[in-house]
Amino acid sequence: MSPTGLSIQSVSKIFPHAGGAVRAVDEVSLDIRANEFFTLLGPSGCGKTTLLRMIAGLETADGGRILLDGEDIAPLPPSKRPVNTVFQNYALFPHMTVAQNIGFGLEMQGRPAGDISRAVADALKTIRLEGMESRRPAELSGGQQQRVALARALVNHPKVLLLDESLSALDYKLRKEMQIELKRLQRESGITFIFVTHDQDEALSMSDRIAVMSHGKVAQLGTPQEIYDHPATRFVADFIGICNFLPAADLGLKDAGEIGFRPEDAAFVAGATPETPGAKGRIAHITYRGAVTHYLIKLADGRTVTLSEDDPQDVKVDDDIAFAVAPDRLIRCA
């Protein structure tokens, strides 16, 4: 592997439970590349945060190895690992200024005051908070606090930065802005970022690669486009965005079982008659979301599918429609 590559080899974590042991992480193996923005994505309880905590040294693995630059870091305590963590609540020291928070780790290392001052100044420039070094966390917005937490983690130049749901406390607009900032910081710093989230949009917009986790295992590993366009399992297809599933026969196909398709990949025709080609249904609900409009379609057997269009169509609730999906946009998965 290239320098600072992280190799997770058959790592497991088992927690005792009244009804028996729970395998929170079940022999997970991943190779995370140097300078990569890598995301662990999945629902609550899938094992993503437990895996992150084992990389950080905050949990002890019950099996397997964690290698960084080819060295097994599992025996090392958190303070000895070249890894820093940004938590969901940022964990800033409320009695310290911004500059003191950022420089705290360097001070604990016994670095000279002049070196600390220069490093803090560079960090403030990187996170675009010059002039705020004397403020305390309570005087900052949520986004500014998050940047300070990032700067405090990055100023030590770790080989790996771990981010545990670190955008979830922000409002929608600020979260979108910070997604861009996080990717910029990762690219400019050259540090490997491992990001934990349950938010599919965050994962798709920032990641070089994504590991989708379910029940302690990796359900699929790939680029955002690979996972969205070619989900390996129905769980992945359902979890990443919206995916409709219908019997193949309903879509005029000879395949056995069900076929999936994304809402944006279906073209529909308003005012359908029994003779109109394609699957048929009736509009049950219309949701306008600015850049896209979603149409909930109720089929004759009571099932529903969601279609979407960039431009609002001249249709209304209870209109009959027909829809079809191009063969190369159909999803066939386990």
mmCIF file of N, CA and C in Angstrom, residues 25-142:
data_model
loop_
_atom_site.group_PDB
_atom_site.id
_atom_site.type_symbol
_atom_site.label_atom_id
_atom_site.label_comp_id
_atom_site.label_asym_id
_atom_site.label_seq_id
_atom_site.Cartn_x
_atom_site.Cartn_y
_atom_site.Cartn_z
ATOM 1 N N VAL A 25 -19.174 -5.521 14.947
ATOM 2 C CA VAL A 25 -18.353 -5.516 13.729
ATOM 3 C C VAL A 25 -17.936 -6.956 13.491
ATOM 4 N N ASP A 26 -18.209 -7.461 12.288
ATOM 5 C CA ASP A 26 -18.096 -8.898 12.034
ATOM 6 C C ASP A 26 -17.072 -9.186 10.936
ATOM 7 N N GLU A 27 -15.798 -9.327 11.353
ATOM 8 C CA GLU A 27 -14.705 -9.676 10.448
ATOM 9 C C GLU A 27 -14.673 -8.768 9.214
ATOM 10 N N VAL A 28 -14.609 -7.477 9.457
ATOM 11 C CA VAL A 28 -14.571 -6.485 8.377
ATOM 12 C C VAL A 28 -13.137 -6.335 7.871
ATOM 13 N N SER A 29 -12.976 -6.342 6.565
ATOM 14 C CA SER A 29 -11.679 -6.098 5.922
ATOM 15 C C SER A 29 -11.824 -4.966 4.916
ATOM 16 N N LEU A 30 -10.957 -3.959 5.035
ATOM 17 C CA LEU A 30 -10.976 -2.803 4.138
ATOM 18 C C LEU A 30 -9.554 -2.302 3.944
ATOM 19 N N ASP A 31 -9.216 -1.898 2.740
ATOM 20 C CA ASP A 31 -7.969 -1.182 2.491
ATOM 21 C C ASP A 31 -8.332 0.248 2.113
ATOM 22 N N ILE A 32 -7.928 1.194 2.943
ATOM 23 C CA ILE A 32 -8.235 2.604 2.729
ATOM 24 C C ILE A 32 -6.973 3.277 2.215
ATOM 25 N N ARG A 33 -7.071 3.908 1.066
ATOM 26 C CA ARG A 33 -5.894 4.447 0.388
ATOM 27 C C ARG A 33 -5.377 5.718 1.057
ATOM 28 N N ALA A 34 -4.109 5.988 0.824
ATOM 29 C CA ALA A 34 -3.521 7.224 1.315
ATOM 30 C C ALA A 34 -4.219 8.413 0.676
ATOM 31 N N ASN A 35 -4.437 9.472 1.465
ATOM 32 C CA ASN A 35 -5.018 10.729 0.977
ATOM 33 C C ASN A 35 -6.408 10.551 0.368
ATOM 34 N N GLU A 36 -7.155 9.600 0.889
ATOM 35 C CA GLU A 36 -8.494 9.311 0.373
ATOM 36 C C GLU A 36 -9.547 9.855 1.330
ATOM 37 N N PHE A 37 -10.647 10.336 0.759
ATOM 38 C CA PHE A 37 -11.829 10.676 1.562
ATOM 39 C C PHE A 37 -12.724 9.442 1.528
ATOM 40 N N PHE A 38 -12.696 8.698 2.624
ATOM 41 C CA PHE A 38 -13.369 7.399 2.692
ATOM 42 C C PHE A 38 -14.515 7.500 3.689
ATOM 43 N N THR A 39 -15.677 7.005 3.310
ATOM 44 C CA THR A 39 -16.855 7.116 4.168
ATOM 45 C C THR A 39 -17.385 5.745 4.563
ATOM 46 N N LEU A 40 -17.675 5.615 5.861
ATOM 47 C CA LEU A 40 -18.410 4.464 6.387
ATOM 48 C C LEU A 40 -19.859 4.892 6.521
ATOM 49 N N LEU A 41 -20.729 4.307 5.733
ATOM 50 C CA LEU A 41 -22.123 4.722 5.634
ATOM 51 C C LEU A 41 -23.043 3.581 6.038
ATOM 52 N N GLY A 42 -24.068 3.913 6.810
ATOM 53 C CA GLY A 42 -25.039 2.888 7.157
ATOM 54 C C GLY A 42 -25.998 3.380 8.219
ATOM 55 N N PRO A 43 -27.055 2.619 8.483
ATOM 56 C CA PRO A 43 -28.046 3.015 9.486
ATOM 57 C C PRO A 43 -27.485 2.856 10.895
ATOM 58 N N SER A 44 -28.195 3.379 11.867
ATOM 59 C CA SER A 44 -27.797 3.232 13.261
ATOM 60 C C SER A 44 -27.670 1.748 13.615
ATOM 61 N N GLY A 45 -26.606 1.411 14.340
ATOM 62 C CA GLY A 45 -26.402 0.030 14.769
ATOM 63 C C GLY A 45 -25.717 -0.858 13.767
ATOM 64 N N CYS A 46 -25.236 -0.287 12.648
ATOM 65 C CA CYS A 46 -24.628 -1.137 11.616
ATOM 66 C C CYS A 46 -23.162 -1.453 11.912
ATOM 67 N N GLY A 47 -22.546 -0.751 12.867
ATOM 68 C CA GLY A 47 -21.160 -1.028 13.224
ATOM 69 C C GLY A 47 -20.164 0.019 12.768
ATOM 70 N N LYS A 48 -20.615 1.059 12.072
ATOM 71 C CA LYS A 48 -19.679 2.029 11.503
ATOM 72 C C LYS A 48 -18.939 2.830 12.572
ATOM 73 N N THR A 49 -19.646 3.292 13.602
ATOM 74 C CA THR A 49 -18.985 4.063 14.652
ATOM 75 C C THR A 49 -18.086 3.180 15.499
ATOM 76 N N THR A 50 -18.495 1.944 15.755
ATOM 77 C CA THR A 50 -17.651 1.010 16.504
ATOM 78 C C THR A 50 -16.346 0.770 15.751
ATOM 79 N N LEU A 51 -16.420 0.619 14.434
ATOM 80 C CA LEU A 51 -15.206 0.422 13.640
ATOM 81 C C LEU A 51 -14.310 1.661 13.723
ATOM 82 N N LEU A 52 -14.913 2.836 13.633
ATOM 83 C CA LEU A 52 -14.142 4.080 13.741
ATOM 84 C C LEU A 52 -13.440 4.166 15.095
ATOM 85 N N ARG A 53 -14.143 3.807 16.159
ATOM 86 C CA ARG A 53 -13.569 3.871 17.505
ATOM 87 C C ARG A 53 -12.426 2.867 17.681
ATOM 88 N N MET A 54 -12.491 1.750 16.986
ATOM 89 C CA MET A 54 -11.381 0.800 17.052
ATOM 90 C C MET A 54 -10.154 1.341 16.325
ATOM 91 N N ILE A 55 -10.365 2.064 15.217
ATOM 92 C CA ILE A 55 -9.236 2.694 14.533
ATOM 93 C C ILE A 55 -8.599 3.743 15.438
ATOM 94 N N ALA A 56 -9.455 4.489 16.166
ATOM 95 C CA ALA A 56 -8.963 5.532 17.070
ATOM 96 C C ALA A 56 -8.322 4.962 18.324
ATOM 97 N N GLY A 57 -8.622 3.721 18.655
ATOM 98 C CA GLY A 57 -8.119 3.119 19.888
ATOM 99 C C GLY A 57 -9.046 3.305 21.068
ATOM 100 N N LEU A 58 -10.254 3.787 20.817
ATOM 101 C CA LEU A 58 -11.231 4.002 21.889
ATOM 102 C C LEU A 58 -12.017 2.736 22.196
ATOM 103 N N GLU A 59 -11.940 1.755 21.322
ATOM 104 C CA GLU A 59 -12.475 0.414 21.555
ATOM 105 C C GLU A 59 -11.386 -0.579 21.176
ATOM 106 N N THR A 60 -11.373 -1.706 21.858
ATOM 107 C CA THR A 60 -10.385 -2.746 21.575
ATOM 108 C C THR A 60 -11.000 -3.802 20.669
ATOM 109 N N ALA A 61 -10.329 -4.098 19.574
ATOM 110 C CA ALA A 61 -10.820 -5.131 18.666
ATOM 111 C C ALA A 61 -10.728 -6.499 19.322
ATOM 112 N N ASP A 62 -11.728 -7.341 19.088
ATOM 113 C CA ASP A 62 -11.726 -8.705 19.607
ATOM 114 C C ASP A 62 -11.091 -9.692 18.636
ATOM 115 N N GLY A 63 -10.726 -9.194 17.471
ATOM 116 C CA GLY A 63 -10.079 -10.043 16.488
ATOM 117 C C GLY A 63 -9.642 -9.218 15.302
ATOM 118 N N GLY A 64 -8.623 -9.691 14.590
ATOM 119 C CA GLY A 64 -8.159 -8.994 13.400
ATOM 120 C C GLY A 64 -7.048 -8.003 13.700
ATOM 121 N N ARG A 65 -6.606 -7.301 12.647
ATOM 122 C CA ARG A 65 -5.514 -6.345 12.775
ATOM 123 C C ARG A 65 -5.865 -5.040 12.088
ATOM 124 N N ILE A 66 -5.286 -3.951 12.592
ATOM 125 C CA ILE A 66 -5.419 -2.628 11.983
ATOM 126 C C ILE A 66 -4.017 -2.126 11.710
ATOM 127 N N LEU A 67 -3.660 -2.024 10.441
ATOM 128 C CA LEU A 67 -2.308 -1.644 10.038
ATOM 129 C C LEU A 67 -2.300 -0.241 9.447
ATOM 130 N N LEU A 68 -1.335 0.573 9.878
ATOM 131 C CA LEU A 68 -1.135 1.904 9.323
ATOM 132 C C LEU A 68 0.328 1.998 8.900
ATOM 133 N N ASP A 69 0.555 2.236 7.600
ATOM 134 C CA ASP A 69 1.918 2.174 7.054
ATOM 135 C C ASP A 69 2.552 0.819 7.307
ATOM 136 N N GLY A 70 1.726 -0.218 7.317
ATOM 137 C CA GLY A 70 2.233 -1.564 7.529
ATOM 138 C C GLY A 70 2.471 -1.937 8.976
ATOM 139 N N GLU A 71 2.270 -0.990 9.909
ATOM 140 C CA GLU A 71 2.478 -1.250 11.330
ATOM 141 C C GLU A 71 1.144 -1.528 12.011
ATOM 142 N N ASP A 72 1.103 -2.579 12.823
ATOM 143 C CA ASP A 72 -0.114 -2.914 13.565
ATOM 144 C C ASP A 72 -0.270 -1.916 14.710
ATOM 145 N N ILE A 73 -1.300 -1.062 14.631
ATOM 146 C CA ILE A 73 -1.490 -0.030 15.658
ATOM 147 C C ILE A 73 -2.454 -0.478 16.749
ATOM 148 N N ALA A 74 -3.022 -1.687 16.612
ATOM 149 C CA ALA A 74 -3.982 -2.156 17.610
ATOM 150 C C ALA A 74 -3.421 -2.156 19.030
ATOM 151 N N PRO A 75 -2.142 -2.505 19.250
ATOM 152 C CA PRO A 75 -1.627 -2.496 20.627
ATOM 153 C C PRO A 75 -1.379 -1.089 21.180
ATOM 154 N N LEU A 76 -1.393 -0.048 20.325
ATOM 155 C CA LEU A 76 -1.051 1.297 20.767
ATOM 156 C C LEU A 76 -2.238 1.987 21.425
ATOM 157 N N PRO A 77 -2.012 2.732 22.513
ATOM 158 C CA PRO A 77 -3.095 3.519 23.109
ATOM 159 C C PRO A 77 -3.456 4.674 22.179
ATOM 160 N N PRO A 78 -4.633 5.279 22.354
ATOM 161 C CA PRO A 78 -5.064 6.365 21.465
ATOM 162 C C PRO A 78 -4.041 7.485 21.336
ATOM 163 N N SER A 79 -3.385 7.851 22.428
ATOM 164 C CA SER A 79 -2.450 8.975 22.412
ATOM 165 C C SER A 79 -1.191 8.691 21.597
ATOM 166 N N LYS A 80 -0.914 7.422 21.334
ATOM 167 C CA LYS A 80 0.285 7.053 20.589
ATOM 168 C C LYS A 80 -0.005 6.762 19.118
ATOM 169 N N ARG A 81 -1.248 6.852 18.718
ATOM 170 C CA ARG A 81 -1.600 6.583 17.325
ATOM 171 C C ARG A 81 -1.562 7.881 16.516
ATOM 172 N N PRO A 82 -1.047 7.847 15.288
ATOM 173 C CA PRO A 82 -1.005 9.057 14.453
ATOM 174 C C PRO A 82 -2.381 9.335 13.822
ATOM 175 N N VAL A 83 -3.369 9.373 14.701
ATOM 176 C CA VAL A 83 -4.772 9.478 14.292
ATOM 177 C C VAL A 83 -5.456 10.503 15.195
ATOM 178 N N ASN A 84 -6.245 11.392 14.626
ATOM 179 C CA ASN A 84 -7.046 12.332 15.410
ATOM 180 C C ASN A 84 -8.511 12.158 15.071
ATOM 181 N N THR A 85 -9.387 12.521 16.018
ATOM 182 C CA THR A 85 -10.825 12.330 15.854
ATOM 183 C C THR A 85 -11.568 13.641 16.070
ATOM 184 N N VAL A 86 -12.540 13.921 15.201
ATOM 185 C CA VAL A 86 -13.469 15.041 15.384
ATOM 186 C C VAL A 86 -14.830 14.434 15.697
ATOM 187 N N PHE A 87 -15.334 14.735 16.901
ATOM 188 C CA PHE A 87 -16.580 14.128 17.348
ATOM 189 C C PHE A 87 -17.785 14.981 16.949
ATOM 190 N N GLN A 88 -18.955 14.374 17.108
ATOM 191 C CA GLN A 88 -20.204 15.041 16.736
ATOM 192 C C GLN A 88 -20.415 16.344 17.511
ATOM 193 N N ASN A 89 -20.025 16.367 18.792
ATOM 194 C CA ASN A 89 -20.262 17.566 19.612
ATOM 195 C C ASN A 89 -19.063 18.510 19.640
ATOM 196 N N TYR A 90 -18.022 18.208 18.814
ATOM 197 C CA TYR A 90 -16.819 19.029 18.633
ATOM 198 C C TYR A 90 -15.885 18.998 19.844
ATOM 199 N N ALA A 91 -16.415 18.894 21.091
ATOM 200 C CA ALA A 91 -15.594 18.754 22.309
ATOM 201 C C ALA A 91 -14.563 19.864 22.460
ATOM 202 N N LEU A 92 -14.944 21.106 22.149
ATOM 203 C CA LEU A 92 -14.052 22.246 22.369
ATOM 204 C C LEU A 92 -14.035 22.609 23.852
ATOM 205 N N PHE A 93 -12.920 23.150 24.309
ATOM 206 C CA PHE A 93 -12.809 23.585 25.690
ATOM 207 C C PHE A 93 -13.475 24.959 25.829
ATOM 208 N N PRO A 94 -14.569 25.072 26.586
ATOM 209 C CA PRO A 94 -15.326 26.334 26.614
ATOM 210 C C PRO A 94 -14.572 27.497 27.244
ATOM 211 N N HIS A 95 -13.623 27.216 28.145
ATOM 212 C CA HIS A 95 -12.897 28.282 28.829
ATOM 213 C C HIS A 95 -11.687 28.770 28.037
ATOM 214 N N MET A 96 -11.377 28.118 26.929
ATOM 215 C CA MET A 96 -10.223 28.492 26.111
ATOM 216 C C MET A 96 -10.652 29.304 24.901
ATOM 217 N N THR A 97 -9.750 30.134 24.405
ATOM 218 C CA THR A 97 -9.996 30.863 23.171
ATOM 219 C C THR A 97 -9.859 29.920 21.981
ATOM 220 N N VAL A 98 -10.222 30.429 20.808
ATOM 221 C CA VAL A 98 -10.049 29.661 19.580
ATOM 222 C C VAL A 98 -8.584 29.265 19.406
ATOM 223 N N ALA A 99 -7.679 30.211 19.587
ATOM 224 C CA ALA A 99 -6.256 29.935 19.416
ATOM 225 C C ALA A 99 -5.771 28.890 20.418
ATOM 226 N N GLN A 100 -6.236 28.994 21.651
ATOM 227 C CA GLN A 100 -5.819 28.025 22.672
ATOM 228 C C GLN A 100 -6.365 26.637 22.381
ATOM 229 N N ASN A 101 -7.603 26.568 21.899
ATOM 230 C CA ASN A 101 -8.165 25.274 21.530
ATOM 231 C C ASN A 101 -7.355 24.624 20.416
ATOM 232 N N ILE A 102 -7.041 25.401 19.387
ATOM 233 C CA ILE A 102 -6.314 24.844 18.245
ATOM 234 C C ILE A 102 -4.914 24.402 18.651
ATOM 235 N N GLY A 103 -4.267 25.192 19.489
ATOM 236 C CA GLY A 103 -2.887 24.888 19.859
ATOM 237 C C GLY A 103 -2.718 23.938 21.019
ATOM 238 N N PHE A 104 -3.824 23.466 21.604
ATOM 239 C CA PHE A 104 -3.744 22.657 22.822
ATOM 240 C C PHE A 104 -2.892 21.405 22.637
ATOM 241 N N GLY A 105 -3.124 20.677 21.561
ATOM 242 C CA GLY A 105 -2.367 19.441 21.340
ATOM 243 C C GLY A 105 -0.885 19.701 21.183
ATOM 244 N N LEU A 106 -0.544 20.772 20.473
ATOM 245 C CA LEU A 106 0.866 21.113 20.301
ATOM 246 C C LEU A 106 1.509 21.500 21.632
ATOM 247 N N GLU A 107 0.735 22.200 22.471
ATOM 248 C CA GLU A 107 1.242 22.574 23.787
ATOM 249 C C GLU A 107 1.521 21.335 24.632
ATOM 250 N N MET A 108 0.610 20.344 24.551
ATOM 251 C CA MET A 108 0.805 19.114 25.313
ATOM 252 C C MET A 108 2.045 18.343 24.845
ATOM 253 N N GLN A 109 2.439 18.569 23.589
ATOM 254 C CA GLN A 109 3.641 17.921 23.065
ATOM 255 C C GLN A 109 4.908 18.663 23.467
ATOM 256 N N GLY A 110 4.743 19.811 24.119
ATOM 257 C CA GLY A 110 5.901 20.587 24.540
ATOM 258 C C GLY A 110 6.553 21.378 23.427
ATOM 259 N N ARG A 111 5.784 21.705 22.393
ATOM 260 C CA ARG A 111 6.341 22.465 21.284
ATOM 261 C C ARG A 111 6.632 23.898 21.723
ATOM 262 N N PRO A 112 7.647 24.551 21.155
ATOM 263 C CA PRO A 112 7.966 25.934 21.492
ATOM 264 C C PRO A 112 6.794 26.869 21.185
ATOM 265 N N ALA A 113 6.671 27.923 22.009
ATOM 266 C CA ALA A 113 5.549 28.854 21.860
ATOM 267 C C ALA A 113 5.503 29.484 20.478
ATOM 268 N N GLY A 114 6.662 29.812 19.930
ATOM 269 C CA GLY A 114 6.699 30.424 18.600
ATOM 270 C C GLY A 114 6.169 29.483 17.532
ATOM 271 N N ASP A 115 6.545 28.202 17.627
ATOM 272 C CA ASP A 115 6.050 27.206 16.667
ATOM 273 C C ASP A 115 4.538 27.061 16.771
ATOM 274 N N ILE A 116 4.031 27.069 18.004
ATOM 275 C CA ILE A 116 2.587 26.934 18.214
ATOM 276 C C ILE A 116 1.852 28.118 17.610
ATOM 277 N N SER A 117 2.368 29.325 17.835
ATOM 278 C CA SER A 117 1.720 30.535 17.304
ATOM 279 C C SER A 117 1.657 30.501 15.788
ATOM 280 N N ARG A 118 2.761 30.086 15.159
ATOM 281 C CA ARG A 118 2.771 30.017 13.692
ATOM 282 C C ARG A 118 1.820 28.948 13.177
ATOM 283 N N ALA A 119 1.800 27.799 13.847
ATOM 284 C CA ALA A 119 0.906 26.716 13.428
ATOM 285 C C ALA A 119 -0.558 27.116 13.578
ATOM 286 N N VAL A 120 -0.880 27.807 14.678
ATOM 287 C CA VAL A 120 -2.266 28.254 14.900
ATOM 288 C C VAL A 120 -2.654 29.281 13.848
ATOM 289 N N ALA A 121 -1.748 30.198 13.531
ATOM 290 C CA ALA A 121 -2.043 31.209 12.511
ATOM 291 C C ALA A 121 -2.293 30.562 11.154
ATOM 292 N N ASP A 122 -1.464 29.566 10.813
ATOM 293 C CA ASP A 122 -1.664 28.845 9.547
ATOM 294 C C ASP A 122 -2.999 28.106 9.552
ATOM 295 N N ALA A 123 -3.336 27.503 10.696
ATOM 296 C CA ALA A 123 -4.594 26.760 10.792
ATOM 297 C C ALA A 123 -5.792 27.687 10.655
ATOM 298 N N LEU A 124 -5.720 28.858 11.292
ATOM 299 C CA LEU A 124 -6.817 29.823 11.186
ATOM 300 C C LEU A 124 -7.011 30.278 9.741
ATOM 301 N N LYS A 125 -5.912 30.421 9.024
ATOM 302 C CA LYS A 125 -6.009 30.801 7.614
ATOM 303 C C LYS A 125 -6.646 29.680 6.803
ATOM 304 N N THR A 126 -6.253 28.448 7.108
ATOM 305 C CA THR A 126 -6.793 27.295 6.383
ATOM 306 C C THR A 126 -8.302 27.171 6.558
ATOM 307 N N ILE A 127 -8.775 27.408 7.789
ATOM 308 C CA ILE A 127 -10.217 27.274 8.044
ATOM 309 C C ILE A 127 -10.965 28.586 7.868
ATOM 310 N N ARG A 128 -10.220 29.624 7.415
ATOM 311 C CA ARG A 128 -10.828 30.920 7.080
ATOM 312 C C ARG A 128 -11.509 31.579 8.274
ATOM 313 N N LEU A 129 -10.808 31.563 9.413
ATOM 314 C CA LEU A 129 -11.308 32.224 10.619
ATOM 315 C C LEU A 129 -10.268 33.196 11.178
ATOM 316 N N GLU A 130 -9.477 33.800 10.273
ATOM 317 C CA GLU A 130 -8.510 34.791 10.729
ATOM 318 C C GLU A 130 -9.236 35.908 11.479
ATOM 319 N N GLY A 131 -8.620 36.401 12.550
ATOM 320 C CA GLY A 131 -9.203 37.476 13.328
ATOM 321 C C GLY A 131 -10.119 37.015 14.437
ATOM 322 N N MET A 132 -10.365 35.708 14.550
ATOM 323 C CA MET A 132 -11.254 35.182 15.585
ATOM 324 C C MET A 132 -10.505 34.401 16.660
ATOM 325 N N GLU A 133 -9.169 34.529 16.672
ATOM 326 C CA GLU A 133 -8.378 33.708 17.579
ATOM 327 C C GLU A 133 -8.647 33.981 19.057
ATOM 328 N N SER A 134 -9.179 35.173 19.389
ATOM 329 C CA SER A 134 -9.421 35.518 20.794
ATOM 330 C C SER A 134 -10.830 35.170 21.272
ATOM 331 N N ARG A 135 -11.674 34.727 20.363
ATOM 332 C CA ARG A 135 -13.044 34.384 20.764
ATOM 333 C C ARG A 135 -13.077 33.031 21.470
ATOM 334 N N ARG A 136 -14.147 32.846 22.237
ATOM 335 C CA ARG A 136 -14.378 31.560 22.899
ATOM 336 C C ARG A 136 -15.474 30.807 22.142
ATOM 337 N N PRO A 137 -15.551 29.490 22.312
ATOM 338 C CA PRO A 137 -16.527 28.697 21.548
ATOM 339 C C PRO A 137 -17.956 29.229 21.622
ATOM 340 N N ALA A 138 -18.382 29.728 22.780
ATOM 341 C CA ALA A 138 -19.758 30.221 22.918
ATOM 342 C C ALA A 138 -20.035 31.426 22.031
ATOM 343 N N GLU A 139 -18.990 32.086 21.563
ATOM 344 C CA GLU A 139 -19.152 33.262 20.704
ATOM 345 C C GLU A 139 -19.132 32.910 19.219
ATOM 346 N N LEU A 140 -19.069 31.632 18.914
ATOM 347 C CA LEU A 140 -18.986 31.173 17.535
ATOM 348 C C LEU A 140 -20.279 30.494 17.109
ATOM 349 N N SER A 141 -20.539 30.510 15.804
ATOM 350 C CA SER A 141 -21.661 29.750 15.252
ATOM 351 C C SER A 141 -21.306 28.268 15.232
ATOM 352 N N GLY A 142 -22.308 27.431 14.965
ATOM 353 C CA GLY A 142 -22.059 25.992 14.895
ATOM 354 C C GLY A 142 -21.031 25.646 13.835
#
